PDB file of C-alpha atoms in Angstrom:
ATOM      1  CA  MET A  22    -228.791  73.161 -75.092  1.00  0.00           C
ATOM      2  CA  SER A  23    -230.568  69.809 -75.029  1.00  0.00           C
ATOM      3  CA  GLU A  24    -230.787  70.013 -71.232  1.00  0.00           C
ATOM      4  CA  ILE A  25    -233.102  72.995 -71.749  1.00  0.00           C
ATOM      5  CA  VAL A  26    -234.981  72.191 -74.942  1.00  0.00           C
ATOM      6  CA  GLU A  27    -235.772  68.528 -74.298  1.00  0.00           C
ATOM      7  CA  PRO A  28    -237.561  69.122 -70.963  1.00  0.00           C
ATOM      8  CA  MET A  29    -239.473  72.029 -72.510  1.00  0.00           C
ATOM      9  CA  VAL A  30    -240.650  69.829 -75.371  1.00  0.00           C
ATOM     10  CA  ALA A  31    -241.420  66.909 -73.038  1.00  0.00           C
ATOM     11  CA  MET A  32    -243.665  69.019 -70.831  1.00  0.00           C
ATOM     12  CA  LYS A  33    -245.211  70.777 -73.838  1.00  0.00           C
ATOM     13  CA  ILE A  34    -244.431  74.159 -72.336  1.00  0.00           C
ATOM     14  CA  SER A  35    -247.072  76.799 -73.003  1.00  0.00           C
ATOM     15  CA  LEU A  36    -246.450  80.382 -74.029  1.00  0.00           C
ATOM     16  CA  GLU A  37    -247.369  81.536 -70.518  1.00  0.00           C
ATOM     17  CA  GLU A  38    -244.871  79.148 -68.955  1.00  0.00           C
ATOM     18  CA  PHE A  39    -242.179  80.221 -71.404  1.00  0.00           C
ATOM     19  CA  VAL A  40    -242.801  83.880 -70.582  1.00  0.00           C
ATOM     20  CA  ALA A  41    -242.620  83.077 -66.862  1.00  0.00           C
ATOM     21  CA  LEU A  42    -239.354  81.178 -67.394  1.00  0.00           C
ATOM     22  CA  LYS A  43    -237.896  84.147 -69.282  1.00  0.00           C
ATOM     23  CA  ALA A  44    -239.025  86.492 -66.517  1.00  0.00           C
ATOM     24  CA  PHE A  45    -237.440  84.302 -63.824  1.00  0.00           C
ATOM     25  CA  VAL A  46    -234.176  84.215 -65.766  1.00  0.00           C
ATOM     26  CA  SER A  47    -234.225  87.984 -66.312  1.00  0.00           C
ATOM     27  CA  TRP A  48    -234.984  88.813 -62.695  1.00  0.00           C
ATOM     28  CA  LYS A  49    -232.711  86.230 -61.077  1.00  0.00           C
ATOM     29  CA  GLY A  50    -229.915  86.911 -63.550  1.00  0.00           C
ATOM     30  CA  THR A  51    -229.655  90.545 -62.496  1.00  0.00           C
ATOM     31  CA  MET A  52    -230.257  90.070 -58.771  1.00  0.00           C
ATOM     32  CA  SER A  53    -226.540  90.170 -57.920  1.00  0.00           C
ATOM     33  CA  GLU A  54    -226.057  93.545 -59.617  1.00  0.00           C
ATOM     34  CA  ILE A  55    -228.838  95.306 -57.702  1.00  0.00           C
ATOM     35  CA  SER A  56    -228.334  97.301 -54.524  1.00  0.00           C
ATOM     36  CA  SER A  57    -229.598  95.733 -51.322  1.00  0.00           C
ATOM     37  CA  GLY A  58    -232.341  98.358 -51.066  1.00  0.00           C
ATOM     38  CA  ASN A  59    -233.750  97.397 -54.449  1.00  0.00           C
ATOM     39  CA  LYS A  60    -233.459  93.657 -53.863  1.00  0.00           C
ATOM     40  CA  TYR A  61    -236.547  93.802 -51.672  1.00  0.00           C
ATOM     41  CA  ALA A  62    -238.589  95.144 -54.592  1.00  0.00           C
ATOM     42  CA  MET A  63    -237.154  92.510 -56.926  1.00  0.00           C
ATOM     43  CA  ARG A  64    -237.989  89.727 -54.481  1.00  0.00           C
ATOM     44  CA  ALA A  65    -241.532  91.080 -54.262  1.00  0.00           C
ATOM     45  CA  MET A  66    -241.774  90.946 -58.063  1.00  0.00           C
ATOM     46  CA  LEU A  67    -240.457  87.370 -58.068  1.00  0.00           C
ATOM     47  CA  ASP A  68    -243.088  86.460 -55.481  1.00  0.00           C
ATOM     48  CA  GLU A  69    -245.772  88.023 -57.688  1.00  0.00           C
ATOM     49  CA  LEU A  70    -244.455  86.085 -60.661  1.00  0.00           C
ATOM     50  CA  CYS A  71    -244.661  82.832 -58.671  1.00  0.00           C
ATOM     51  CA  THR A  72    -248.189  83.693 -57.574  1.00  0.00           C
ATOM     52  CA  SER A  73    -249.255  84.469 -61.138  1.00  0.00           C
ATOM     53  CA  LEU A  74    -247.752  81.252 -62.455  1.00  0.00           C
ATOM     54  CA  HIS A  75    -249.452  79.291 -59.676  1.00  0.00           C
ATOM     55  CA  GLN A  76    -252.805  80.886 -60.567  1.00  0.00           C
ATOM     56  CA  TYR A  77    -252.240  79.991 -64.216  1.00  0.00           C
ATOM     57  CA  TYR A  78    -251.661  76.373 -63.206  1.00  0.00           C
ATOM     58  CA  GLU A  79    -254.746  76.328 -60.987  1.00  0.00           C
ATOM     59  CA  GLN A  80    -256.843  77.391 -63.975  1.00  0.00           C
ATOM     60  CA  ASN A  81    -255.164  75.407 -66.748  1.00  0.00           C
ATOM     61  CA  HIS A  82    -253.304  72.448 -65.212  1.00  0.00           C
ATOM     62  CA  PRO A  83    -254.889  71.716 -61.817  1.00  0.00           C
ATOM     63  CA  ASN A  84    -254.041  67.998 -61.911  1.00  0.00           C
ATOM     64  CA  ASP A  85    -250.307  68.461 -62.409  1.00  0.00           C
ATOM     65  CA  LEU A  86    -249.814  71.926 -60.911  1.00  0.00           C
ATOM     66  CA  SER A  87    -246.958  70.900 -58.591  1.00  0.00           C
ATOM     67  CA  GLU A  88    -245.110  68.945 -61.255  1.00  0.00           C
ATOM     68  CA  ARG A  89    -245.302  71.684 -63.887  1.00  0.00           C
ATOM     69  CA  PHE A  90    -244.374  74.440 -61.427  1.00  0.00           C
ATOM     70  CA  GLY A  91    -241.433  72.368 -60.194  1.00  0.00           C
ATOM     71  CA  ASN A  92    -240.281  71.648 -63.738  1.00  0.00           C
ATOM     72  CA  ILE A  93    -240.191  75.372 -64.547  1.00  0.00           C
ATOM     73  CA  ILE A  94    -238.152  76.068 -61.410  1.00  0.00           C
ATOM     74  CA  LEU A  95    -235.802  73.157 -62.170  1.00  0.00           C
ATOM     75  CA  LEU A  96    -235.287  74.458 -65.710  1.00  0.00           C
ATOM     76  CA  LEU A  97    -233.761  77.611 -64.249  1.00  0.00           C
ATOM     77  CA  SER A  98    -230.615  75.767 -63.181  1.00  0.00           C
ATOM     78  CA  SER A  99    -230.185  74.369 -66.703  1.00  0.00           C
ATOM     79  CA  VAL A 100    -230.671  77.803 -68.244  1.00  0.00           C
ATOM     80  CA  PHE A 101    -228.121  79.402 -65.919  1.00  0.00           C
ATOM     81  CA  ALA A 102    -225.654  76.536 -66.457  1.00  0.00           C
ATOM     82  CA  ALA A 103    -225.935  76.920 -70.237  1.00  0.00           C
ATOM     83  CA  GLY A 104    -225.504  80.675 -69.904  1.00  0.00           C
ATOM     84  CA  LEU A 105    -222.410  80.250 -67.756  1.00  0.00           C
ATOM     85  CA  GLN A 106    -220.977  77.781 -70.261  1.00  0.00           C
ATOM     86  CA  PHE A 107    -221.609  80.296 -73.055  1.00  0.00           C
ATOM     87  CA  VAL A 108    -219.855  83.085 -71.165  1.00  0.00           C
ATOM     88  CA  GLU A 109    -216.888  80.873 -70.226  1.00  0.00           C
ATOM     89  CA  SER A 110    -216.346  79.685 -73.784  1.00  0.00           C
ATOM     90  CA  HIS A 111    -216.429  83.241 -75.110  1.00  0.00           C
ATOM     91  CA  HIS A 112    -214.008  84.397 -72.421  1.00  0.00           C
ATOM     92  CA  GLU A 113    -211.642  81.642 -73.581  1.00  0.00           C
ATOM     93  CA  VAL A 114    -211.982  82.855 -77.166  1.00  0.00           C
ATOM     94  CA  ALA A 115    -211.208  86.396 -76.044  1.00  0.00           C
ATOM     95  CA  PHE A 116    -208.317  85.334 -73.789  1.00  0.00           C
ATOM     96  CA  PHE A 117    -206.591  83.173 -76.383  1.00  0.00           C
ATOM     97  CA  ASP A 118    -207.531  85.573 -79.186  1.00  0.00           C
ATOM     98  CA  LEU A 119    -208.811  82.684 -81.317  1.00  0.00           C
ATOM     99  CA  TRP A 120    -210.951  84.984 -83.438  1.00  0.00           C
ATOM    100  CA  GLN A 121    -212.277  88.510 -83.310  1.00  0.00           C
ATOM    101  CA  LEU A 122    -215.378  88.817 -81.156  1.00  0.00           C
ATOM    102  CA  ASP A 123    -218.101  91.259 -82.090  1.00  0.00           C
ATOM    103  CA  SER A 124    -217.760  94.452 -80.021  1.00  0.00           C
ATOM    104  CA  LEU A 125    -221.370  94.231 -78.874  1.00  0.00           C
ATOM    105  CA  LEU A 126    -220.786  90.671 -77.652  1.00  0.00           C
ATOM    106  CA  VAL A 127    -217.623  91.756 -75.838  1.00  0.00           C
ATOM    107  CA  GLN A 128    -219.577  94.540 -74.180  1.00  0.00           C
ATOM    108  CA  LEU A 129    -222.332  92.088 -73.229  1.00  0.00           C
ATOM    109  CA  LEU A 130    -219.832  89.673 -71.711  1.00  0.00           C
ATOM    110  CA  LYS A 131    -217.997  92.522 -69.965  1.00  0.00           C
ATOM    111  CA  CYS A 132    -214.626  91.303 -71.093  1.00  0.00           C
ATOM    112  CA  GLU A 133    -211.918  93.528 -72.440  1.00  0.00           C
ATOM    113  CA  ASN A 134    -210.320  92.299 -75.630  1.00  0.00           C
ATOM    114  CA  ASP A 135    -207.313  94.615 -75.749  1.00  0.00           C
TER     115      ASP A 135
END
């Protein structure tokens, strides 16, 4: 988790940047589950999100626009890596039946625990 939190603290991430990061994660995280016809609309929304974030930086951080925008994009890989690690560890728990997983968590992880 430190690979996510420490860069956020170091760059003093704003609420707007945090919301944009969450939106990127939400949109990119579901991209693989969307039909090819709807992917065009999702890509358009991602482009709009990038444009909005860029406009925010132009107004609020014009001197370090590129650096801040890049840092948000680079944080995505850390977020997805941490998410993958979370899913893998819970699949191991389910596979080896180390302890009973909450049914909602099992449903979220899409793993059968029978």
